[in-house]
Amino acid sequence: MSNLAVRLLPVPLFLAAWEAGCRMAESTYFPPPSLIAARARELWFSGPATRLFLTDAAIENFVPSLGRMFGGWLLACFAGIVAGVAIGRSATLSAYLDPLIQFGRAIPPPALVPVFIVVFRDDLRMLLATIVIGVVWPVLLNAVDGARYVDRVQVDTARVFGLTRTQRLVRLVLPAAAPKIFAGLRLSLSLALVLLVVAEMTNGTINGIGYELVYMQQSFDMPGMWGIVALLAVLGLVLNLSFLLLERRTLSWHRLARRAV
């Protein structure tokens, strides 16, 4: 418990310094965290207990944004894992597609937002395309790397014992590549949140976290604007910790195998 307290000690110290610095500066653009927290509670967390204290504004903006983010992330994960494992297990496919992969990953995803606005006139398809194209690369590259370097002896042994190609994929390749794949999934989840906000800020949606951020900025509501920034930081932290917990439970066998070695 004392170790946890020591690790969390910088948080109140940082908040206290932030509060003191903002009150000394008396800047309209940099409100103190106490004012930001009060404004955030008023806007989004003053609803009834039956709705987990969420207000109508929170439900109208947070829920659609999270749905778009997870929808695009899941599509990118599926495409990245399937394509990555296929490329990683085929030297010919890897040789042909590697230049295209390196070209595609070098394009900054926000640079494609104007293109997607023109191509996909529907807001939802544009948002999903931005997230999928932006976050597929960490999943794809990690899946390629994980599937490519499966122990050759294990592959030959599985072939000698008569395992079919599908059985080798399910029982050998995917478990061996799982640590790399999960690393890509965790990185892509954080990136999906960033791209969601960028896309919502630029495509003119009528709801969402990015929309709220632009609206607060245009309304000159600085505490509300900083509240959204702080909320995004907390949301990113919660998503990362939740995924780490899932990863540890799913890959517990991998840690035990490494300890045994």
PDB file of C-alpha atoms in Angstrom:
ATOM      1  CA  MET A   1       0.000   0.000   0.000  1.00  0.00           C
ATOM      2  CA  SER A   2       2.851   2.366   0.836  1.00  0.00           C
ATOM      3  CA  ASN A   3       4.409   1.639  -2.552  1.00  0.00           C
ATOM      4  CA  LEU A   4       1.154   2.626  -4.283  1.00  0.00           C
ATOM      5  CA  ALA A   5       0.998   5.833  -2.246  1.00  0.00           C
ATOM      6  CA  VAL A   6       4.552   6.732  -3.282  1.00  0.00           C
ATOM      7  CA  ARG A   7       3.731   6.075  -6.945  1.00  0.00           C
ATOM      8  CA  LEU A   8       0.594   8.260  -6.776  1.00  0.00           C
ATOM      9  CA  LEU A   9       2.258  11.088  -4.830  1.00  0.00           C
ATOM     10  CA  PRO A  10       3.261  13.078  -7.975  1.00  0.00           C
ATOM     11  CA  VAL A  11      -0.419  13.390  -8.979  1.00  0.00           C
ATOM     12  CA  PRO A  12      -1.600  15.663  -6.095  1.00  0.00           C
ATOM     13  CA  LEU A  13       1.696  17.535  -6.199  1.00  0.00           C
ATOM     14  CA  PHE A  14       1.229  18.223  -9.907  1.00  0.00           C
ATOM     15  CA  LEU A  15      -2.392  19.322  -9.384  1.00  0.00           C
ATOM     16  CA  ALA A  16      -1.404  21.607  -6.509  1.00  0.00           C
ATOM     17  CA  ALA A  17       1.338  23.226  -8.594  1.00  0.00           C
ATOM     18  CA  TRP A  18      -1.054  23.569 -11.536  1.00  0.00           C
ATOM     19  CA  GLU A  19      -3.698  25.200  -9.304  1.00  0.00           C
ATOM     20  CA  ALA A  20      -1.214  27.630  -7.761  1.00  0.00           C
ATOM     21  CA  GLY A  21       0.383  28.538 -11.079  1.00  0.00           C
ATOM     22  CA  CYS A  22      -2.944  29.249 -12.816  1.00  0.00           C
ATOM     23  CA  ARG A  23      -4.245  31.353  -9.933  1.00  0.00           C
ATOM     24  CA  MET A  24      -1.052  33.370  -9.880  1.00  0.00           C
ATOM     25  CA  ALA A  25      -1.127  33.906 -13.651  1.00  0.00           C
ATOM     26  CA  GLU A  26      -4.846  34.816 -13.683  1.00  0.00           C
ATOM     27  CA  SER A  27      -5.041  33.941 -17.368  1.00  0.00           C
ATOM     28  CA  THR A  28      -8.412  33.454 -19.040  1.00  0.00           C
ATOM     29  CA  TYR A  29      -6.919  30.806 -21.290  1.00  0.00           C
ATOM     30  CA  PHE A  30      -5.501  28.690 -18.461  1.00  0.00           C
ATOM     31  CA  PRO A  31      -8.139  28.175 -15.758  1.00  0.00           C
ATOM     32  CA  PRO A  32      -7.136  26.306 -12.566  1.00  0.00           C
ATOM     33  CA  PRO A  33      -7.969  22.571 -12.331  1.00  0.00           C
ATOM     34  CA  SER A  34     -10.570  23.189  -9.617  1.00  0.00           C
ATOM     35  CA  LEU A  35     -12.565  25.362 -12.039  1.00  0.00           C
ATOM     36  CA  ILE A  36     -12.076  22.814 -14.824  1.00  0.00           C
ATOM     37  CA  ALA A  37     -13.349  20.003 -12.598  1.00  0.00           C
ATOM     38  CA  ALA A  38     -16.368  22.022 -11.514  1.00  0.00           C
ATOM     39  CA  ARG A  39     -17.252  22.868 -15.119  1.00  0.00           C
ATOM     40  CA  ALA A  40     -16.797  19.246 -16.211  1.00  0.00           C
ATOM     41  CA  ARG A  41     -19.108  18.056 -13.458  1.00  0.00           C
ATOM     42  CA  GLU A  42     -21.715  20.647 -14.425  1.00  0.00           C
ATOM     43  CA  LEU A  43     -21.583  19.705 -18.100  1.00  0.00           C
ATOM     44  CA  TRP A  44     -21.273  15.925 -18.022  1.00  0.00           C
ATOM     45  CA  PHE A  45     -21.460  14.391 -14.535  1.00  0.00           C
ATOM     46  CA  SER A  46     -24.420  16.039 -12.815  1.00  0.00           C
ATOM     47  CA  GLY A  47     -27.100  13.671 -14.117  1.00  0.00           C
ATOM     48  CA  PRO A  48     -29.236  11.187 -12.166  1.00  0.00           C
ATOM     49  CA  ALA A  49     -27.649   8.261 -10.349  1.00  0.00           C
ATOM     50  CA  THR A  50     -29.632   5.819 -12.492  1.00  0.00           C
ATOM     51  CA  ARG A  51     -27.530   6.964 -15.477  1.00  0.00           C
ATOM     52  CA  LEU A  52     -24.224   6.868 -13.548  1.00  0.00           C
ATOM     53  CA  PHE A  53     -24.560  10.662 -13.070  1.00  0.00           C
ATOM     54  CA  LEU A  54     -24.125  11.254 -16.820  1.00  0.00           C
ATOM     55  CA  THR A  55     -25.975  14.249 -18.246  1.00  0.00           C
ATOM     56  CA  ASP A  56     -27.827  14.330 -21.563  1.00  0.00           C
ATOM     57  CA  ALA A  57     -24.850  16.116 -23.134  1.00  0.00           C
ATOM     58  CA  ALA A  58     -22.489  13.349 -21.996  1.00  0.00           C
ATOM     59  CA  ILE A  59     -24.682  10.586 -23.413  1.00  0.00           C
ATOM     60  CA  GLU A  60     -25.269  12.442 -26.680  1.00  0.00           C
ATOM     61  CA  ASN A  61     -21.547  13.001 -27.270  1.00  0.00           C
ATOM     62  CA  PHE A  62     -19.504  10.379 -25.437  1.00  0.00           C
ATOM     63  CA  VAL A  63     -21.521   7.295 -26.384  1.00  0.00           C
ATOM     64  CA  PRO A  64     -21.488   7.934 -30.177  1.00  0.00           C
ATOM     65  CA  SER A  65     -17.764   8.758 -30.072  1.00  0.00           C
ATOM     66  CA  LEU A  66     -16.873   5.579 -28.194  1.00  0.00           C
ATOM     67  CA  GLY A  67     -19.038   3.557 -30.588  1.00  0.00           C
ATOM     68  CA  ARG A  68     -17.220   5.032 -33.596  1.00  0.00           C
ATOM     69  CA  MET A  69     -13.821   4.516 -32.001  1.00  0.00           C
ATOM     70  CA  PHE A  70     -14.363   0.876 -31.043  1.00  0.00           C
ATOM     71  CA  GLY A  71     -16.078   0.139 -34.362  1.00  0.00           C
ATOM     72  CA  GLY A  72     -13.151   1.469 -36.386  1.00  0.00           C
ATOM     73  CA  TRP A  73     -10.622  -0.129 -34.044  1.00  0.00           C
ATOM     74  CA  LEU A  74     -12.219  -3.580 -34.297  1.00  0.00           C
ATOM     75  CA  LEU A  75     -12.345  -3.377 -38.096  1.00  0.00           C
ATOM     76  CA  ALA A  76      -8.684  -2.370 -38.203  1.00  0.00           C
ATOM     77  CA  CYS A  77      -7.722  -5.142 -35.782  1.00  0.00           C
ATOM     78  CA  PHE A  78      -9.481  -7.811 -37.831  1.00  0.00           C
ATOM     79  CA  ALA A  79      -7.978  -6.599 -41.122  1.00  0.00           C
ATOM     80  CA  GLY A  80      -4.515  -6.120 -39.623  1.00  0.00           C
ATOM     81  CA  ILE A  81      -4.342  -9.545 -37.962  1.00  0.00           C
ATOM     82  CA  VAL A  82      -5.653 -11.463 -40.988  1.00  0.00           C
ATOM     83  CA  ALA A  83      -3.435  -9.651 -43.494  1.00  0.00           C
ATOM     84  CA  GLY A  84      -0.440  -9.568 -41.160  1.00  0.00           C
ATOM     85  CA  VAL A  85      -0.443 -13.295 -40.439  1.00  0.00           C
ATOM     86  CA  ALA A  86      -0.883 -14.088 -44.144  1.00  0.00           C
ATOM     87  CA  ILE A  87       2.011 -11.805 -45.128  1.00  0.00           C
ATOM     88  CA  GLY A  88       4.207 -13.010 -42.286  1.00  0.00           C
ATOM     89  CA  ARG A  89       3.807 -16.663 -43.292  1.00  0.00           C
ATOM     90  CA  SER A  90       4.392 -16.078 -47.019  1.00  0.00           C
ATOM     91  CA  ALA A  91       7.787 -14.856 -48.181  1.00  0.00           C
ATOM     92  CA  THR A  92       6.435 -14.252 -51.691  1.00  0.00           C
ATOM     93  CA  LEU A  93       3.489 -12.190 -50.471  1.00  0.00           C
ATOM     94  CA  SER A  94       5.786 -10.241 -48.156  1.00  0.00           C
ATOM     95  CA  ALA A  95       8.206  -9.425 -50.983  1.00  0.00           C
ATOM     96  CA  TYR A  96       5.423  -8.069 -53.201  1.00  0.00           C
ATOM     97  CA  LEU A  97       3.499  -6.121 -50.564  1.00  0.00           C
ATOM     98  CA  ASP A  98       6.280  -4.755 -48.349  1.00  0.00           C
ATOM     99  CA  PRO A  99       6.895  -1.645 -50.538  1.00  0.00           C
ATOM    100  CA  LEU A 100       3.169  -0.827 -50.482  1.00  0.00           C
ATOM    101  CA  ILE A 101       3.021  -1.340 -46.718  1.00  0.00           C
ATOM    102  CA  GLN A 102       5.991   0.937 -46.115  1.00  0.00           C
ATOM    103  CA  PHE A 103       4.455   3.554 -48.409  1.00  0.00           C
ATOM    104  CA  GLY A 104       1.063   3.401 -46.713  1.00  0.00           C
ATOM    105  CA  ARG A 105       2.372   3.579 -43.166  1.00  0.00           C
ATOM    106  CA  ALA A 106       4.446   6.677 -44.033  1.00  0.00           C
ATOM    107  CA  ILE A 107       1.328   8.727 -44.847  1.00  0.00           C
ATOM    108  CA  PRO A 108       0.154  10.726 -41.786  1.00  0.00           C
ATOM    109  CA  PRO A 109      -3.461   9.626 -41.154  1.00  0.00           C
ATOM    110  CA  PRO A 110      -4.768  13.196 -40.520  1.00  0.00           C
ATOM    111  CA  ALA A 111      -3.557  14.133 -44.022  1.00  0.00           C
ATOM    112  CA  LEU A 112      -6.139  11.732 -45.450  1.00  0.00           C
ATOM    113  CA  VAL A 113      -9.085  13.336 -43.648  1.00  0.00           C
ATOM    114  CA  PRO A 114      -9.835  15.833 -46.499  1.00  0.00           C
ATOM    115  CA  VAL A 115      -9.726  12.938 -48.976  1.00  0.00           C
ATOM    116  CA  PHE A 116     -12.163  10.873 -46.910  1.00  0.00           C
ATOM    117  CA  ILE A 117     -14.512  13.856 -46.543  1.00  0.00           C
ATOM    118  CA  VAL A 118     -14.744  14.023 -50.344  1.00  0.00           C
ATOM    119  CA  VAL A 119     -14.928  10.260 -50.946  1.00  0.00           C
ATOM    120  CA  PHE A 120     -17.271   9.364 -48.065  1.00  0.00           C
ATOM    121  CA  ARG A 121     -20.033  11.921 -47.875  1.00  0.00           C
ATOM    122  CA  ASP A 122     -21.548  10.049 -44.942  1.00  0.00           C
ATOM    123  CA  ASP A 123     -20.031  11.197 -41.627  1.00  0.00           C
ATOM    124  CA  LEU A 124     -19.928   7.719 -40.086  1.00  0.00           C
ATOM    125  CA  ARG A 125     -18.118   6.122 -43.029  1.00  0.00           C
ATOM    126  CA  MET A 126     -15.632   8.983 -43.109  1.00  0.00           C
ATOM    127  CA  LEU A 127     -14.897   8.618 -39.390  1.00  0.00           C
ATOM    128  CA  LEU A 128     -14.541   4.846 -39.631  1.00  0.00           C
ATOM    129  CA  ALA A 129     -12.251   5.128 -42.666  1.00  0.00           C
ATOM    130  CA  THR A 130     -10.005   7.612 -40.860  1.00  0.00           C
ATOM    131  CA  ILE A 131      -9.685   5.372 -37.817  1.00  0.00           C
ATOM    132  CA  VAL A 132      -9.225   2.131 -39.774  1.00  0.00           C
ATOM    133  CA  ILE A 133      -6.579   3.499 -42.149  1.00  0.00           C
ATOM    134  CA  GLY A 134      -4.758   5.195 -39.310  1.00  0.00           C
ATOM    135  CA  VAL A 135      -4.636   2.387 -36.744  1.00  0.00           C
ATOM    136  CA  VAL A 136      -4.304  -0.692 -38.965  1.00  0.00           C
ATOM    137  CA  TRP A 137      -0.542  -0.282 -39.369  1.00  0.00           C
ATOM    138  CA  PRO A 138       0.615  -1.106 -35.812  1.00  0.00           C
ATOM    139  CA  VAL A 139      -1.585  -4.210 -35.830  1.00  0.00           C
ATOM    140  CA  LEU A 140      -0.495  -5.254 -39.313  1.00  0.00           C
ATOM    141  CA  LEU A 141       3.239  -4.768 -38.758  1.00  0.00           C
ATOM    142  CA  ASN A 142       3.249  -6.518 -35.391  1.00  0.00           C
ATOM    143  CA  ALA A 143       1.216  -9.407 -36.794  1.00  0.00           C
ATOM    144  CA  VAL A 144       3.660  -9.739 -39.696  1.00  0.00           C
ATOM    145  CA  ASP A 145       6.626  -9.724 -37.332  1.00  0.00           C
ATOM    146  CA  GLY A 146       5.039 -12.186 -34.923  1.00  0.00           C
ATOM    147  CA  ALA A 147       3.938 -14.656 -37.595  1.00  0.00           C
ATOM    148  CA  ARG A 148       7.221 -14.469 -39.510  1.00  0.00           C
ATOM    149  CA  TYR A 149       9.501 -15.539 -36.670  1.00  0.00           C
ATOM    150  CA  VAL A 150       7.704 -18.635 -35.383  1.00  0.00           C
ATOM    151  CA  ASP A 151      10.214 -21.271 -34.274  1.00  0.00           C
ATOM    152  CA  ARG A 152      11.112 -23.286 -37.358  1.00  0.00           C
ATOM    153  CA  VAL A 153      11.681 -26.450 -35.329  1.00  0.00           C
ATOM    154  CA  GLN A 154       8.161 -26.242 -33.920  1.00  0.00           C
ATOM    155  CA  VAL A 155       6.708 -25.760 -37.407  1.00  0.00           C
ATOM    156  CA  ASP A 156       8.595 -28.779 -38.746  1.00  0.00           C
ATOM    157  CA  THR A 157       7.568 -30.868 -35.743  1.00  0.00           C
ATOM    158  CA  ALA A 158       3.917 -29.961 -36.225  1.00  0.00           C
ATOM    159  CA  ARG A 159       4.171 -30.890 -39.913  1.00  0.00           C
ATOM    160  CA  VAL A 160       5.771 -34.262 -39.046  1.00  0.00           C
ATOM    161  CA  PHE A 161       2.953 -35.024 -36.622  1.00  0.00           C
ATOM    162  CA  GLY A 162       0.471 -34.489 -39.420  1.00  0.00           C
ATOM    163  CA  LEU A 163      -1.146 -31.214 -38.362  1.00  0.00           C
ATOM    164  CA  THR A 164      -2.997 -29.547 -41.192  1.00  0.00           C
ATOM    165  CA  ARG A 165      -2.267 -25.977 -42.278  1.00  0.00           C
ATOM    166  CA  THR A 166      -5.304 -24.721 -40.335  1.00  0.00           C
ATOM    167  CA  GLN A 167      -4.289 -26.629 -37.219  1.00  0.00           C
ATOM    168  CA  ARG A 168      -0.753 -25.253 -37.403  1.00  0.00           C
ATOM    169  CA  LEU A 169      -2.164 -21.760 -37.769  1.00  0.00           C
ATOM    170  CA  VAL A 170      -4.527 -22.056 -34.790  1.00  0.00           C
ATOM    171  CA  ARG A 171      -2.324 -24.098 -32.450  1.00  0.00           C
ATOM    172  CA  LEU A 172       1.126 -22.792 -33.294  1.00  0.00           C
ATOM    173  CA  VAL A 173       1.344 -19.622 -35.381  1.00  0.00           C
ATOM    174  CA  LEU A 174      -1.323 -17.511 -33.643  1.00  0.00           C
ATOM    175  CA  PRO A 175      -0.216 -18.382 -30.086  1.00  0.00           C
ATOM    176  CA  ALA A 176       3.421 -17.682 -30.998  1.00  0.00           C
ATOM    177  CA  ALA A 177       2.502 -14.358 -32.606  1.00  0.00           C
ATOM    178  CA  ALA A 178       0.027 -13.348 -29.865  1.00  0.00           C
ATOM    179  CA  PRO A 179       2.457 -11.243 -27.749  1.00  0.00           C
ATOM    180  CA  LYS A 180       3.432  -9.175 -30.784  1.00  0.00           C
ATOM    181  CA  ILE A 181      -0.181  -8.881 -31.921  1.00  0.00           C
ATOM    182  CA  PHE A 182      -1.330  -7.682 -28.503  1.00  0.00           C
ATOM    183  CA  ALA A 183       1.409  -5.044 -28.474  1.00  0.00           C
ATOM    184  CA  GLY A 184       0.081  -3.727 -31.771  1.00  0.00           C
ATOM    185  CA  LEU A 185      -3.509  -3.809 -30.521  1.00  0.00           C
ATOM    186  CA  ARG A 186      -2.657  -1.753 -27.432  1.00  0.00           C
ATOM    187  CA  LEU A 187      -0.767   0.851 -29.463  1.00  0.00           C
ATOM    188  CA  SER A 188      -3.573   1.054 -32.024  1.00  0.00           C
ATOM    189  CA  LEU A 189      -6.217   1.589 -29.323  1.00  0.00           C
ATOM    190  CA  SER A 190      -4.542   4.786 -28.109  1.00  0.00           C
ATOM    191  CA  LEU A 191      -4.080   5.926 -31.698  1.00  0.00           C
ATOM    192  CA  ALA A 192      -7.768   5.270 -32.447  1.00  0.00           C
ATOM    193  CA  LEU A 193      -8.799   7.746 -29.746  1.00  0.00           C
ATOM    194  CA  VAL A 194      -6.512  10.425 -31.189  1.00  0.00           C
ATOM    195  CA  LEU A 195      -7.763   9.934 -34.746  1.00  0.00           C
ATOM    196  CA  LEU A 196     -11.384   9.897 -33.611  1.00  0.00           C
ATOM    197  CA  VAL A 197     -11.038  13.355 -32.082  1.00  0.00           C
ATOM    198  CA  VAL A 198      -9.139  14.696 -35.100  1.00  0.00           C
ATOM    199  CA  ALA A 199     -11.786  13.380 -37.507  1.00  0.00           C
ATOM    200  CA  GLU A 200     -14.704  14.714 -35.436  1.00  0.00           C
ATOM    201  CA  MET A 201     -13.056  18.123 -35.224  1.00  0.00           C
ATOM    202  CA  THR A 202     -12.699  18.437 -38.988  1.00  0.00           C
ATOM    203  CA  ASN A 203     -15.715  16.782 -40.630  1.00  0.00           C
ATOM    204  CA  GLY A 204     -18.495  18.881 -39.137  1.00  0.00           C
ATOM    205  CA  THR A 205     -20.335  16.221 -37.111  1.00  0.00           C
ATOM    206  CA  ILE A 206     -23.184  17.338 -34.884  1.00  0.00           C
ATOM    207  CA  ASN A 207     -22.059  15.331 -31.859  1.00  0.00           C
ATOM    208  CA  GLY A 208     -19.022  13.612 -30.401  1.00  0.00           C
ATOM    209  CA  ILE A 209     -16.046  14.465 -28.236  1.00  0.00           C
ATOM    210  CA  GLY A 210     -14.246  16.292 -31.058  1.00  0.00           C
ATOM    211  CA  TYR A 211     -17.389  18.272 -31.825  1.00  0.00           C
ATOM    212  CA  GLU A 212     -17.689  19.282 -28.157  1.00  0.00           C
ATOM    213  CA  LEU A 213     -14.047  20.369 -28.102  1.00  0.00           C
ATOM    214  CA  VAL A 214     -14.503  22.651 -31.116  1.00  0.00           C
ATOM    215  CA  TYR A 215     -17.806  23.978 -29.753  1.00  0.00           C
ATOM    216  CA  MET A 216     -16.232  24.868 -26.392  1.00  0.00           C
ATOM    217  CA  GLN A 217     -13.338  26.594 -28.124  1.00  0.00           C
ATOM    218  CA  GLN A 218     -15.627  28.611 -30.394  1.00  0.00           C
ATOM    219  CA  SER A 219     -17.858  29.508 -27.427  1.00  0.00           C
ATOM    220  CA  PHE A 220     -14.774  30.695 -25.528  1.00  0.00           C
ATOM    221  CA  ASP A 221     -15.613  28.268 -22.732  1.00  0.00           C
ATOM    222  CA  MET A 222     -12.041  27.658 -21.586  1.00  0.00           C
ATOM    223  CA  PRO A 223     -12.880  25.536 -18.496  1.00  0.00           C
ATOM    224  CA  GLY A 224     -15.117  23.332 -20.656  1.00  0.00           C
ATOM    225  CA  MET A 225     -12.451  23.040 -23.359  1.00  0.00           C
ATOM    226  CA  TRP A 226      -9.771  22.048 -20.858  1.00  0.00           C
ATOM    227  CA  GLY A 227     -12.274  19.695 -19.250  1.00  0.00           C
ATOM    228  CA  ILE A 228     -12.544  17.774 -22.521  1.00  0.00           C
ATOM    229  CA  VAL A 229      -8.752  17.647 -22.808  1.00  0.00           C
ATOM    230  CA  ALA A 230      -8.499  16.268 -19.267  1.00  0.00           C
ATOM    231  CA  LEU A 231     -11.334  13.840 -19.968  1.00  0.00           C
ATOM    232  CA  LEU A 232      -9.524  12.523 -23.046  1.00  0.00           C
ATOM    233  CA  ALA A 233      -6.383  11.986 -20.967  1.00  0.00           C
ATOM    234  CA  VAL A 234      -8.340  10.039 -18.338  1.00  0.00           C
ATOM    235  CA  LEU A 235     -10.176   8.053 -21.010  1.00  0.00           C
ATOM    236  CA  GLY A 236      -6.895   7.131 -22.697  1.00  0.00           C
ATOM    237  CA  LEU A 237      -5.435   6.037 -19.355  1.00  0.00           C
ATOM    238  CA  VAL A 238      -8.467   3.907 -18.516  1.00  0.00           C
ATOM    239  CA  LEU A 239      -8.467   2.248 -21.941  1.00  0.00           C
ATOM    240  CA  ASN A 240      -4.753   1.482 -21.693  1.00  0.00           C
ATOM    241  CA  LEU A 241      -5.013   0.015 -18.166  1.00  0.00           C
ATOM    242  CA  SER A 242      -8.068  -2.034 -19.131  1.00  0.00           C
ATOM    243  CA  PHE A 243      -6.318  -3.457 -22.159  1.00  0.00           C
ATOM    244  CA  LEU A 244      -3.202  -4.240 -20.108  1.00  0.00           C
ATOM    245  CA  LEU A 245      -5.381  -6.215 -17.682  1.00  0.00           C
ATOM    246  CA  LEU A 246      -6.975  -8.104 -20.577  1.00  0.00           C
ATOM    247  CA  GLU A 247      -3.563  -8.748 -22.118  1.00  0.00           C
ATOM    248  CA  ARG A 248      -2.146 -10.117 -18.876  1.00  0.00           C
ATOM    249  CA  ARG A 249      -5.059 -12.486 -18.423  1.00  0.00           C
ATOM    250  CA  THR A 250      -5.035 -13.643 -22.042  1.00  0.00           C
ATOM    251  CA  LEU A 251      -1.263 -14.125 -22.231  1.00  0.00           C
ATOM    252  CA  SER A 252      -0.769 -15.555 -18.735  1.00  0.00           C
ATOM    253  CA  TRP A 253       0.341 -18.838 -20.337  1.00  0.00           C
ATOM    254  CA  HIS A 254       3.092 -16.981 -22.183  1.00  0.00           C
ATOM    255  CA  ARG A 255       4.600 -15.571 -18.979  1.00  0.00           C
ATOM    256  CA  LEU A 256       4.460 -18.974 -17.318  1.00  0.00           C
ATOM    257  CA  ALA A 257       6.190 -20.571 -20.314  1.00  0.00           C
ATOM    258  CA  ARG A 258       8.982 -17.965 -20.225  1.00  0.00           C
ATOM    259  CA  ARG A 259       9.511 -18.509 -16.502  1.00  0.00           C
ATOM    260  CA  ALA A 260       9.717 -22.263 -17.078  1.00  0.00           C
ATOM    261  CA  VAL A 261      12.467 -21.721 -19.628  1.00  0.00           C
TER     262      VAL A 261
END
